[in-house]
JSON list of C-alpha atoms in Angstrom, two decimals:
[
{"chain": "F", "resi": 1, "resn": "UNK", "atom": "CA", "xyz": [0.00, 0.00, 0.00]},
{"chain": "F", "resi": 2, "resn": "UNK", "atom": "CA", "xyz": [3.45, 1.91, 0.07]},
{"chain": "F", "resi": 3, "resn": "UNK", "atom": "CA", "xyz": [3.37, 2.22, -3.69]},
{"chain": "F", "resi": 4, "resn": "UNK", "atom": "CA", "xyz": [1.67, 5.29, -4.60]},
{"chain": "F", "resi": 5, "resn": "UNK", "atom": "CA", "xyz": [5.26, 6.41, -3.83]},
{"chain": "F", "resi": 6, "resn": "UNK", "atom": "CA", "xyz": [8.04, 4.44, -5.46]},
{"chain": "F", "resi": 7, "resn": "UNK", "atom": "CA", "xyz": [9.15, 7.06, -7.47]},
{"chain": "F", "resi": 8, "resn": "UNK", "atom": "CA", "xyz": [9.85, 9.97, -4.97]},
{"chain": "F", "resi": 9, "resn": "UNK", "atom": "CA", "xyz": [9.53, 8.38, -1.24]},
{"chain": "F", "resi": 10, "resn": "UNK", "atom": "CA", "xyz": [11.00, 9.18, 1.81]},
{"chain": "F", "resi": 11, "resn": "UNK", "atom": "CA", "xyz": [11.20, 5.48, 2.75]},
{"chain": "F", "resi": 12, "resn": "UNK", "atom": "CA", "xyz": [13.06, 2.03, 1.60]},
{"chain": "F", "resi": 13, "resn": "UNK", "atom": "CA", "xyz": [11.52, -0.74, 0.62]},
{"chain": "F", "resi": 14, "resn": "UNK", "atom": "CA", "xyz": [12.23, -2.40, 3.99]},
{"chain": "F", "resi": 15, "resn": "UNK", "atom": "CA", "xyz": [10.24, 0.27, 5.91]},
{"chain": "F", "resi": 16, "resn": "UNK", "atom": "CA", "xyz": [7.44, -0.06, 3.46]},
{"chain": "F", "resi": 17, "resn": "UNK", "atom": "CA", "xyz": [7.16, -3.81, 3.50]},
{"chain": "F", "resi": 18, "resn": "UNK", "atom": "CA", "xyz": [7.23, -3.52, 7.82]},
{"chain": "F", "resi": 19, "resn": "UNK", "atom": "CA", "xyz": [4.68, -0.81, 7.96]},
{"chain": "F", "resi": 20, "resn": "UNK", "atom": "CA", "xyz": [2.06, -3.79, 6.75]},
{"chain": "F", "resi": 21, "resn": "UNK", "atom": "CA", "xyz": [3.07, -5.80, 9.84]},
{"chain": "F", "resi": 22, "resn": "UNK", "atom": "CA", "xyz": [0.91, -6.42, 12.73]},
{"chain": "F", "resi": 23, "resn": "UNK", "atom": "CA", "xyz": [3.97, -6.19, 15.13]},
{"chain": "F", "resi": 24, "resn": "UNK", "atom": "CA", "xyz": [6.65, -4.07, 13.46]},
{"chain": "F", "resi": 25, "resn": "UNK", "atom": "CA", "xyz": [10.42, -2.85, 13.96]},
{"chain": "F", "resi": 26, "resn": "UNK", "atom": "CA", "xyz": [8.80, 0.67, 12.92]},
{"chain": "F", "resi": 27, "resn": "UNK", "atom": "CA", "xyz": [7.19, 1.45, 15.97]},
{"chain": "F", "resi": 28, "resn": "UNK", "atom": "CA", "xyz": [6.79, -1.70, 17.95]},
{"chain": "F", "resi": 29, "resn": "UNK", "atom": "CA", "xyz": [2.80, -0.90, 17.97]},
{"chain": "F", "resi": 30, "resn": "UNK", "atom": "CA", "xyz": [0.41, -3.35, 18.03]},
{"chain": "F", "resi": 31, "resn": "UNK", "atom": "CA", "xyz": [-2.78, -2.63, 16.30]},
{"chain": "F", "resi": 32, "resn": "UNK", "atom": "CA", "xyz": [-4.61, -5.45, 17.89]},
{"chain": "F", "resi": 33, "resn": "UNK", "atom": "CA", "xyz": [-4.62, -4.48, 21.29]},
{"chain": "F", "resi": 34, "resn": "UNK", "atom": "CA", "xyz": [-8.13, -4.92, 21.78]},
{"chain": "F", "resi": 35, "resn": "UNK", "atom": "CA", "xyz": [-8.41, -7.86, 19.19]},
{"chain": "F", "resi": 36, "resn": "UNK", "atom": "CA", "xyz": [-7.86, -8.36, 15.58]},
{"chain": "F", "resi": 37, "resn": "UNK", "atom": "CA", "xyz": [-8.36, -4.86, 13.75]},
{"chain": "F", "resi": 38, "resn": "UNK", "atom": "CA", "xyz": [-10.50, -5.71, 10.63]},
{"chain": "F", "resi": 39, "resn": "UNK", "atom": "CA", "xyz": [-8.70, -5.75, 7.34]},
{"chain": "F", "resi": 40, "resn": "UNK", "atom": "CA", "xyz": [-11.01, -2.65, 6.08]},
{"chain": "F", "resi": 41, "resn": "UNK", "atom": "CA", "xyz": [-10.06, -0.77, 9.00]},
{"chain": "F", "resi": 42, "resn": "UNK", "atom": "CA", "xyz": [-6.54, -1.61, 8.74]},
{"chain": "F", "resi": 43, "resn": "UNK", "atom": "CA", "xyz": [-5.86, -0.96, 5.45]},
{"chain": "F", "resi": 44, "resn": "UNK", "atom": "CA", "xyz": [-6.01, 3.19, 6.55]},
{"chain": "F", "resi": 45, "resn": "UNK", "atom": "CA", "xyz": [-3.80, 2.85, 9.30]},
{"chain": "F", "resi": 46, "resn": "UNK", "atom": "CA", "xyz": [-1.50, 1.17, 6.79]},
{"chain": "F", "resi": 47, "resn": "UNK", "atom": "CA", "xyz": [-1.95, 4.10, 4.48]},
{"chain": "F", "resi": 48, "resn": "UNK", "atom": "CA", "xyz": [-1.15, 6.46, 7.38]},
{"chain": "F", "resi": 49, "resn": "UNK", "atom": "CA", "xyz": [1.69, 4.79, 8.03]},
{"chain": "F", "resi": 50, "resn": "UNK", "atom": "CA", "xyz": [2.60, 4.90, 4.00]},
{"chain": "F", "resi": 51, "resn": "UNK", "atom": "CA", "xyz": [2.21, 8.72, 4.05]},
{"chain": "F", "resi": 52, "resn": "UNK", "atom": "CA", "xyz": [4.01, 9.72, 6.99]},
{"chain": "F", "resi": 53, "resn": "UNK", "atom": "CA", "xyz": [7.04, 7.68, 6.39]},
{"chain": "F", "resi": 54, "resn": "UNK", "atom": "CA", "xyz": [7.00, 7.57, 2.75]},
{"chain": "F", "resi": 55, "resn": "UNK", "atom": "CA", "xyz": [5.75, 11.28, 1.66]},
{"chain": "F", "resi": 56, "resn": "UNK", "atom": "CA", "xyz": [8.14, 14.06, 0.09]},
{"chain": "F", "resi": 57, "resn": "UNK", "atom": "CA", "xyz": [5.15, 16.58, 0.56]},
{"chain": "F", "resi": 58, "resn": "UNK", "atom": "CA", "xyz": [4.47, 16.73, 4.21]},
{"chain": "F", "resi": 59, "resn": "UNK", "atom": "CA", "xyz": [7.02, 20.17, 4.64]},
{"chain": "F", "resi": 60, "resn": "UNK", "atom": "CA", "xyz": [5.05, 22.59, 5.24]},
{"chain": "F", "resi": 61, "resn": "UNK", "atom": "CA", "xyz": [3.51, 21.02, 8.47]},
{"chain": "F", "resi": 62, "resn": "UNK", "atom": "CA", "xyz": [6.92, 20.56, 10.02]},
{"chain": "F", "resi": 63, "resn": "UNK", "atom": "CA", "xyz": [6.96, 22.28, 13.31]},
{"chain": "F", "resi": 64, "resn": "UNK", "atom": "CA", "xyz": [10.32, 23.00, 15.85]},
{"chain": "F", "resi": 65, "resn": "UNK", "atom": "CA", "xyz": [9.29, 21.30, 19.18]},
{"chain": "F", "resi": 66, "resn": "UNK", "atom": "CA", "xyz": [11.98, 21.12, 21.99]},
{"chain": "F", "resi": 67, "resn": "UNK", "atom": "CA", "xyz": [11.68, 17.72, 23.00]},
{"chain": "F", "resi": 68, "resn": "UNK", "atom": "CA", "xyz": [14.71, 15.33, 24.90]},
{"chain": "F", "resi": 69, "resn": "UNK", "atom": "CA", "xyz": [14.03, 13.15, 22.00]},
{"chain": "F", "resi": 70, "resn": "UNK", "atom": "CA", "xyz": [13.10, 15.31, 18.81]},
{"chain": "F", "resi": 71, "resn": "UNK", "atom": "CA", "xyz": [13.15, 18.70, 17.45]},
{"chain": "F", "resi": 72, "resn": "UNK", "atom": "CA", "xyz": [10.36, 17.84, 14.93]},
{"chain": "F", "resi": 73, "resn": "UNK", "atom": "CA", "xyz": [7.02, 17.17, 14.24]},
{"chain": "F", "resi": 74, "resn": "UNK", "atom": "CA", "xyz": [4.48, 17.22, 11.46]},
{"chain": "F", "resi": 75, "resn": "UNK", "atom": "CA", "xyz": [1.12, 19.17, 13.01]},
{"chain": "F", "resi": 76, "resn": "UNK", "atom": "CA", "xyz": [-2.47, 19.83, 11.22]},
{"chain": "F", "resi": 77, "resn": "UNK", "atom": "CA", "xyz": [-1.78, 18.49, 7.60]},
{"chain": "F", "resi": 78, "resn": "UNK", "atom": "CA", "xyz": [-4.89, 18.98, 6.53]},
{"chain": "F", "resi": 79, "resn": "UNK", "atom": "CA", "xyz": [-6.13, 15.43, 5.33]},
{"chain": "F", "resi": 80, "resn": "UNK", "atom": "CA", "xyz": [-9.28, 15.54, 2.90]},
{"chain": "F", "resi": 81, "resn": "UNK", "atom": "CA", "xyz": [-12.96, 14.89, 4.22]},
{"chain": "F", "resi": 82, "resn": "UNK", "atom": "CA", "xyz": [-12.87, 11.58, 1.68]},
{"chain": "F", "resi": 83, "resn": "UNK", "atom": "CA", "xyz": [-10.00, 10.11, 3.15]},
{"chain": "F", "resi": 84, "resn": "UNK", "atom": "CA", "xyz": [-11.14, 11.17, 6.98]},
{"chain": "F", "resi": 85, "resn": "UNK", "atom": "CA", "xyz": [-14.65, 10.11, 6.39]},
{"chain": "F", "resi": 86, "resn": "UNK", "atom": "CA", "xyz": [-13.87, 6.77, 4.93]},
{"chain": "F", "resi": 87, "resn": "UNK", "atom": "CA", "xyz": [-11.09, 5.41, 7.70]},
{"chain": "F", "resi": 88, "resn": "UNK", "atom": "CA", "xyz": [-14.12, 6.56, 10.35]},
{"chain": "F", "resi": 89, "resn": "UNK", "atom": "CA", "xyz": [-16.43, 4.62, 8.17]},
{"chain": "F", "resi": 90, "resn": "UNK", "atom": "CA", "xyz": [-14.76, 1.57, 7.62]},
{"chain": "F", "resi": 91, "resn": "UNK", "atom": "CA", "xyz": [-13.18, 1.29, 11.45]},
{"chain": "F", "resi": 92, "resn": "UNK", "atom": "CA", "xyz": [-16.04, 2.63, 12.96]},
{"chain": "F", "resi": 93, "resn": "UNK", "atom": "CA", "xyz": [-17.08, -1.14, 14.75]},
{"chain": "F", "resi": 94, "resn": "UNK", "atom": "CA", "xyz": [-14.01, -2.06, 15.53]},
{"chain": "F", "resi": 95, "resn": "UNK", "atom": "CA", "xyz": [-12.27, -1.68, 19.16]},
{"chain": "F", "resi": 96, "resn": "UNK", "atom": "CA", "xyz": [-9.98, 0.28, 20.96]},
{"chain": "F", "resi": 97, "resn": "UNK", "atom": "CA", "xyz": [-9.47, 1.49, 24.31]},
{"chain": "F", "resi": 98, "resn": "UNK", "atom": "CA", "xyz": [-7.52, 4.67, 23.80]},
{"chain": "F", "resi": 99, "resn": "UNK", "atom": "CA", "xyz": [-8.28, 8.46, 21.97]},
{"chain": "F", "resi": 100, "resn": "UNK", "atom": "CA", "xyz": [-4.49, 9.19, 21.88]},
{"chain": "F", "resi": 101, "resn": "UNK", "atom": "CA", "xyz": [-2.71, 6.95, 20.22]},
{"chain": "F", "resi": 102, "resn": "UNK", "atom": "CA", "xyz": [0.76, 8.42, 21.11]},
{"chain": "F", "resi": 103, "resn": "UNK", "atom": "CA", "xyz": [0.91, 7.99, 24.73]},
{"chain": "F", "resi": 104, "resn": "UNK", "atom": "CA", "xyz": [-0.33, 6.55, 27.44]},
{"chain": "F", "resi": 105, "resn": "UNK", "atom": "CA", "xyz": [-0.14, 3.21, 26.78]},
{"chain": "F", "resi": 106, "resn": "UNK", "atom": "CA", "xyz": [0.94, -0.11, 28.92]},
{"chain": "F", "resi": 107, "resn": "UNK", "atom": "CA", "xyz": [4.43, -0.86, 27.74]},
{"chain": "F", "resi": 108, "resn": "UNK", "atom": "CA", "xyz": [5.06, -3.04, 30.39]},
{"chain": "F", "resi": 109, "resn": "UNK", "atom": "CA", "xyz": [5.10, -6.41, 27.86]},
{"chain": "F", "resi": 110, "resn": "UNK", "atom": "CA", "xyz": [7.76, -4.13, 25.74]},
{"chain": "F", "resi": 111, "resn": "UNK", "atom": "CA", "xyz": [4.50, -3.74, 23.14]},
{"chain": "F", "resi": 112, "resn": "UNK", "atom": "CA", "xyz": [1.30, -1.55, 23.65]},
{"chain": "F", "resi": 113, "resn": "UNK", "atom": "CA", "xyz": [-1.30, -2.73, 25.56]},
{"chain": "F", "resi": 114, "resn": "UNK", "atom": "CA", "xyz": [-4.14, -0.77, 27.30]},
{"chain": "F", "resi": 115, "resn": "UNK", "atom": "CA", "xyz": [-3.95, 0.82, 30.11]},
{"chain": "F", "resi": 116, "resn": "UNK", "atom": "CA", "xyz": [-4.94, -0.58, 33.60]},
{"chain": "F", "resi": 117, "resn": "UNK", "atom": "CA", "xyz": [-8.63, -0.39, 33.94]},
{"chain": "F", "resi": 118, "resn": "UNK", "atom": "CA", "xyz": [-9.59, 0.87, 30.46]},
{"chain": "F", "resi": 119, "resn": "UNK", "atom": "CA", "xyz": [-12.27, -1.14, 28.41]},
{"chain": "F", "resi": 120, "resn": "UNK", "atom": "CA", "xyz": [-12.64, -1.77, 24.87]},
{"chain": "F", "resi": 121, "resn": "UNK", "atom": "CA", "xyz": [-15.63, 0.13, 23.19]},
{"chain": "F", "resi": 122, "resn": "UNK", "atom": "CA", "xyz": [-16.23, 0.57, 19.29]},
{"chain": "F", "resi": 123, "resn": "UNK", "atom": "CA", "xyz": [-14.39, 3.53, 17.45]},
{"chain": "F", "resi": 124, "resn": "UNK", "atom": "CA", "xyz": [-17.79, 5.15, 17.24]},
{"chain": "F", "resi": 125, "resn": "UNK", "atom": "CA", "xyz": [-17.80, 5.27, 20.59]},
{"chain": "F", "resi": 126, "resn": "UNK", "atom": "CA", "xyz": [-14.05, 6.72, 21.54]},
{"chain": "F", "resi": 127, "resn": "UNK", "atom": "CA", "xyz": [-14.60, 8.66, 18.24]},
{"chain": "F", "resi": 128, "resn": "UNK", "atom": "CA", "xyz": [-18.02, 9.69, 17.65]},
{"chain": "F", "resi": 129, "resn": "UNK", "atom": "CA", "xyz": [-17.01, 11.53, 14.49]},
{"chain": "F", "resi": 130, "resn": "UNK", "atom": "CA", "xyz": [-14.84, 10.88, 11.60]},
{"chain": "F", "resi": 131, "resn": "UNK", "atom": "CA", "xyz": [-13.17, 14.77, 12.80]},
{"chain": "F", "resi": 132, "resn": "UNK", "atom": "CA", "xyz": [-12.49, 13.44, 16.35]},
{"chain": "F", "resi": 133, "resn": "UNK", "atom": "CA", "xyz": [-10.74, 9.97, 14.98]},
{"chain": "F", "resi": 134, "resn": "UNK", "atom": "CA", "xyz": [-8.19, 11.94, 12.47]},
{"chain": "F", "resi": 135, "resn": "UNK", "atom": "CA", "xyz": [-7.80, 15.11, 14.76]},
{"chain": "F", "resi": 136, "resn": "UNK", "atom": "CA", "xyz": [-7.25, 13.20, 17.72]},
{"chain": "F", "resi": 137, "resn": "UNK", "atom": "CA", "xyz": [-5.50, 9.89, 17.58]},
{"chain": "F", "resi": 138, "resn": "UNK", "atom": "CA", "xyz": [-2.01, 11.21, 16.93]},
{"chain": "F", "resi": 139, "resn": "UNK", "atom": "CA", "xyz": [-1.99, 14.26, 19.07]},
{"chain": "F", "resi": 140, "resn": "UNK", "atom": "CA", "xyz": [-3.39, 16.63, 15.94]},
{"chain": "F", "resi": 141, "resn": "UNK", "atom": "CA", "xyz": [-1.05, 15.21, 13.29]},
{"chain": "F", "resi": 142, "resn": "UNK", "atom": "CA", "xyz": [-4.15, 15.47, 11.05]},
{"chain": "F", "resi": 143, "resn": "UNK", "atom": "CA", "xyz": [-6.78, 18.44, 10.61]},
{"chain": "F", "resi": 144, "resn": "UNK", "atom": "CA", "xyz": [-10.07, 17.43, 8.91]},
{"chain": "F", "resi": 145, "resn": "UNK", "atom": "CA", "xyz": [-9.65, 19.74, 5.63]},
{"chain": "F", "resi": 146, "resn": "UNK", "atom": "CA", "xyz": [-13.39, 21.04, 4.25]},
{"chain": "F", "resi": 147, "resn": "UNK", "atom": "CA", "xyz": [-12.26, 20.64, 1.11]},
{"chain": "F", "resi": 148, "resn": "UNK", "atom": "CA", "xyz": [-12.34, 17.53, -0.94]},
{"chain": "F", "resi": 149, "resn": "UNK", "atom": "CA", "xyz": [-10.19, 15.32, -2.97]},
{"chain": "F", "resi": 150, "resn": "UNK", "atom": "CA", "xyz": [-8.41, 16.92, -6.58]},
{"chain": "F", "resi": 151, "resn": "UNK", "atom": "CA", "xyz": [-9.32, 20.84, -5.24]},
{"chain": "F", "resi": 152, "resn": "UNK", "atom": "CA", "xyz": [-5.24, 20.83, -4.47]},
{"chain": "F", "resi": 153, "resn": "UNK", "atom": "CA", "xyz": [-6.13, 22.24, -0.86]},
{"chain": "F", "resi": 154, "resn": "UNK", "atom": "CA", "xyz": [-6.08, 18.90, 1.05]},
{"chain": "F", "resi": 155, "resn": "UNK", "atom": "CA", "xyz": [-3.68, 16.28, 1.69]},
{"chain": "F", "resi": 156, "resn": "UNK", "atom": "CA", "xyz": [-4.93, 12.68, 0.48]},
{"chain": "F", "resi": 157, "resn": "UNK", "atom": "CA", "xyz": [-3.40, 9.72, 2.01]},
{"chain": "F", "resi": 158, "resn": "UNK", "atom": "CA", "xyz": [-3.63, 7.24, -0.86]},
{"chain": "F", "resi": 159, "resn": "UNK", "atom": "CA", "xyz": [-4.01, 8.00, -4.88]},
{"chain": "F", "resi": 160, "resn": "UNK", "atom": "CA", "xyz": [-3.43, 6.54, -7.81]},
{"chain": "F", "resi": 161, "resn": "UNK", "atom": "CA", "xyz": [0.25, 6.74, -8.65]},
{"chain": "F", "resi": 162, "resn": "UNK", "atom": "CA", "xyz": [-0.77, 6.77, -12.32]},
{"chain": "F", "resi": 163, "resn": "UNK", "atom": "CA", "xyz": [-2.16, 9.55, -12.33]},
{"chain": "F", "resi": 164, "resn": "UNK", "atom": "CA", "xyz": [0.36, 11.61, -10.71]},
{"chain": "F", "resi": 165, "resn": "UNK", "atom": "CA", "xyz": [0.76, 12.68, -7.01]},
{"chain": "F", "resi": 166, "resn": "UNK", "atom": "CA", "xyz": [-1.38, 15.74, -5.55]},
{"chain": "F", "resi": 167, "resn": "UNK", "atom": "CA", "xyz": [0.25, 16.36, -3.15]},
{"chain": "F", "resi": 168, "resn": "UNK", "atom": "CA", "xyz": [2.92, 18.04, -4.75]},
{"chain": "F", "resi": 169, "resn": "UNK", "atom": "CA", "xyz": [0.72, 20.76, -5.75]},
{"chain": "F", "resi": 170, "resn": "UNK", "atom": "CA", "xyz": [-0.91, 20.87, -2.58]},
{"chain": "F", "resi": 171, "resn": "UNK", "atom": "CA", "xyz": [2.09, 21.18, -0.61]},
{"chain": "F", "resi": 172, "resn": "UNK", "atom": "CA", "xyz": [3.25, 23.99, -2.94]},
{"chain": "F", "resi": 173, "resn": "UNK", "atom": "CA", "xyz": [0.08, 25.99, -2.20]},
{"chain": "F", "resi": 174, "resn": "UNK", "atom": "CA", "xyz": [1.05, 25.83, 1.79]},
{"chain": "F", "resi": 175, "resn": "UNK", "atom": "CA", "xyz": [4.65, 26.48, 1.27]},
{"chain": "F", "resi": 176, "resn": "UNK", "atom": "CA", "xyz": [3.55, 29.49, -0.77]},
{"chain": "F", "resi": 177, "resn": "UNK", "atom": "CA", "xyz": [1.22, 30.76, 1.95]},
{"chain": "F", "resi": 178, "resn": "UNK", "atom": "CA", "xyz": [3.91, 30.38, 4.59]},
{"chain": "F", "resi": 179, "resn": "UNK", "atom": "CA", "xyz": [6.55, 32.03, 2.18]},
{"chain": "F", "resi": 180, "resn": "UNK", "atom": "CA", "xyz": [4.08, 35.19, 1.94]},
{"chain": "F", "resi": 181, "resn": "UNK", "atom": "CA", "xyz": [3.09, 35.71, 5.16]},
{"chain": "F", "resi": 182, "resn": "UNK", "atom": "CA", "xyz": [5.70, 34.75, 7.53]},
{"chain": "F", "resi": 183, "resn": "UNK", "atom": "CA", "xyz": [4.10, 34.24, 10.82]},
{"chain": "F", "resi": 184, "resn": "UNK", "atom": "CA", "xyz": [0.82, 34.43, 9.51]},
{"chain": "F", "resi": 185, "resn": "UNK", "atom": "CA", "xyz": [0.30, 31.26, 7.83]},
{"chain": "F", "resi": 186, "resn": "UNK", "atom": "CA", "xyz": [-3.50, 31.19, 8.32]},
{"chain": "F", "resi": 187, "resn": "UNK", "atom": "CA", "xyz": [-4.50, 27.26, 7.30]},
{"chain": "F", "resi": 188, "resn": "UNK", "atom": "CA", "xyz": [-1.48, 26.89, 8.36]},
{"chain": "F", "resi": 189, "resn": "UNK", "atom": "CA", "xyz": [-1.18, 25.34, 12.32]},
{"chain": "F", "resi": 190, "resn": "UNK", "atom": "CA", "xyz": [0.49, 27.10, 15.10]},
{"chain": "F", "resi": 191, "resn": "UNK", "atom": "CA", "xyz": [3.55, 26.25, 16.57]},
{"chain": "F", "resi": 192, "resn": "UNK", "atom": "CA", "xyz": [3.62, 22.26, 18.49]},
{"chain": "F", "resi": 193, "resn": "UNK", "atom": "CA", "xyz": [3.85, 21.91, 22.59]},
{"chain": "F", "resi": 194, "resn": "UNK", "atom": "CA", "xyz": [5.74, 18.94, 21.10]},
{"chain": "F", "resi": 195, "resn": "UNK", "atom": "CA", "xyz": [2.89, 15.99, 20.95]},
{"chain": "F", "resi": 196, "resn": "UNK", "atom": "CA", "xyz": [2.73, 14.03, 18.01]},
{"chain": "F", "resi": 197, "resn": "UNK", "atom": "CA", "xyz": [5.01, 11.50, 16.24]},
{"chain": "F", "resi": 198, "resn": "UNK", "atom": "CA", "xyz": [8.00, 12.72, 15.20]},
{"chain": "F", "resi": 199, "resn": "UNK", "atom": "CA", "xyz": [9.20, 13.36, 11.32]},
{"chain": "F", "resi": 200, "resn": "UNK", "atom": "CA", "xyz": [10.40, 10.51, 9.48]},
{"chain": "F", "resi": 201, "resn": "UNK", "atom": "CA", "xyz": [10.90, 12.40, 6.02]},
{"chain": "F", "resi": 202, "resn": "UNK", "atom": "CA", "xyz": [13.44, 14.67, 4.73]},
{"chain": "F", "resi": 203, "resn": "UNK", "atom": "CA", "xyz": [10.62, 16.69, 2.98]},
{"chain": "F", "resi": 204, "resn": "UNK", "atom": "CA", "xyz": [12.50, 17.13, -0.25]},
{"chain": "F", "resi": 205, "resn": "UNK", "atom": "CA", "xyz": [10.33, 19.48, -1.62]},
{"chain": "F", "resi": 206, "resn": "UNK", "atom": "CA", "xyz": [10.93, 22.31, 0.64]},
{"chain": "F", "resi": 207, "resn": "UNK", "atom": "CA", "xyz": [14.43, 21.50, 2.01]},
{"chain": "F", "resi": 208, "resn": "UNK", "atom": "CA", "xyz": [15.54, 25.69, 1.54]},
{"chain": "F", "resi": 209, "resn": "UNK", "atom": "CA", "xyz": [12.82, 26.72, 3.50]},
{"chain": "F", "resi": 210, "resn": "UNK", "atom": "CA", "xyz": [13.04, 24.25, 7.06]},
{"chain": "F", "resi": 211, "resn": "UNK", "atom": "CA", "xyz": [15.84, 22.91, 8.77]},
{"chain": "F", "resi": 212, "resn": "UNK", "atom": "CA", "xyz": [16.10, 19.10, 9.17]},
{"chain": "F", "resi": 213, "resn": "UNK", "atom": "CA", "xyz": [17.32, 16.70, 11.44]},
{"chain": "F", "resi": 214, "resn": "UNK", "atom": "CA", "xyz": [19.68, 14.39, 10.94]},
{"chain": "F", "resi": 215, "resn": "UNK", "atom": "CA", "xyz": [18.35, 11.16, 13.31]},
{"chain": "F", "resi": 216, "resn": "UNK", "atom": "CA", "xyz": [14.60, 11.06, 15.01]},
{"chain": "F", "resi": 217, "resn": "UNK", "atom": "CA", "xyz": [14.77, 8.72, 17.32]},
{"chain": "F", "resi": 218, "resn": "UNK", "atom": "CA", "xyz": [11.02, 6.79, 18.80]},
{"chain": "F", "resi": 219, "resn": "UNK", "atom": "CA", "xyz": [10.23, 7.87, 21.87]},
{"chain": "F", "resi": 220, "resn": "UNK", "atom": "CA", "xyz": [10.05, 5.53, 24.80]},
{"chain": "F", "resi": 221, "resn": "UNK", "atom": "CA", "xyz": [6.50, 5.67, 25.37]},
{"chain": "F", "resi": 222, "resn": "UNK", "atom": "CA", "xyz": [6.42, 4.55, 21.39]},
{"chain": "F", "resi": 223, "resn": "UNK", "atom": "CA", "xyz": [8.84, 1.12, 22.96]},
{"chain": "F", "resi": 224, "resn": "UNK", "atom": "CA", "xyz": [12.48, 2.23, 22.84]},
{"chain": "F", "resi": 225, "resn": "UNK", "atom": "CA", "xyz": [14.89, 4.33, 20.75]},
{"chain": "F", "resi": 226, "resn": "UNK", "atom": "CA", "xyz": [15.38, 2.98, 17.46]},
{"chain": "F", "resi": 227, "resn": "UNK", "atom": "CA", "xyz": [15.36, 5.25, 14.64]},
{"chain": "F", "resi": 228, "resn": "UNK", "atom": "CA", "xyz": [11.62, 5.65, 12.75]},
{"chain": "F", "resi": 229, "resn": "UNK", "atom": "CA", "xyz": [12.03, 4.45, 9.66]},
{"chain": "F", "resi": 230, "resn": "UNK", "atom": "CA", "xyz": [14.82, 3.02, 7.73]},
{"chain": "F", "resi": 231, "resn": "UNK", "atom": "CA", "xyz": [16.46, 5.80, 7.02]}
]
């Protein structure tokens, strides 16, 4: 599901074929931890994956955070209502115990598990809209964008590779904005208190504009301090 990318990715081959494991080297997260996830539901957090470690076009969301274990983070790409509405859709019966994907977990095994005392309840339940599921299970990674799919306003996390990436475009627009109106980047989010996963990509397409580090290392609530991705 890594493929859209092949020509211009941020990731190798190894990382893509590990980001379609249950139990992976990448983060060490288990998507089962309140039973198998269904395939339909799985397949998005798959595609998630894809995008953040594989995309060239996710620059203009980098943010500086001062963190003991990162100085960046990607915050309110705006993802497009299609691709938020369907992953609430198709996960929408299946189970999970936690809002917040990025913290707070049970790492006492050395993999997620929930925490003491929570219960399993359907994702319509922890997330009773598809805004709260992409705004608020990776710390506001995602925004839910009002615009839709092809207006070259929203970031979509799969596409047809044959038909050209539009992203590229879209991250253009951003970078444009935030070229324009330094410190007024309007759509674009305000600066990080340093939640969210860190950034995996090199963002090619803007590497003038924003510094980049070298190494991001997973943070220990994430299971340990290997490198994210295969970098």
């Amino acid at each position: 599901q890594c493929s859209p990318w092949k020509d211009n990715a941020c990731c190798t081959a190894n990382t893509s074929l590990e980001a379609h494991k249950d139990q992976s080297y990448l983060y060490n997260f288990n998507w089962n931890h309140c039973g198998v996830m269904p395939p339909k539901c799985k397949r998005h957090f798959i595609q998630d994956t894809c995008l953040y470690e594989c995309s060239p076009n996710l620059g203009p969301w980098i943010q500086q955070v001062d963190s003991s274990w990162r100085r960046e983070r990607i915050l309110h790409v705006p993802l497009c209502r299609e691709d938020c509405e369907e992953w609430w859709q198709d996960c929408k019966d299946a189970l999970t115990c936690k809002e917040n994907w990025h913290k707070g977990w049970n790492w006492a095994t050395g993999t997620n598990r929930c925490p003491w005392g929570s219960e399993c309840r359907p994702f319509h339940q922890v997330f009773p809209r598809p805004q709260d599921l992409c705004e608020k299970i990776w710390s506001g990674s995602f925004r839910l964008s009002p615009e839709r799919r092809g207006s070259g306003r929203c970031i979509q996390m799969w596409f047809d590779p044959a038909r050209g990436n539009p992203n590229v475009a879209v991250a253009r627009y951003y970078a444009g904005i935030k070229r324009s109106s330094p410190g007024q980047e309007g759509t674009l989010a305000p600066q990080s208190d340093g939640s969210g996963r860190a950034l995996p990509c090199p963002a090619l397409l803007l590497l003038p504009l924003l510094p980049l580090a070298l190494l991001l290392l997973l943070p220990p609530e994430l299971g340990g301090s290997r490198a994210w991705g295969s970098l």
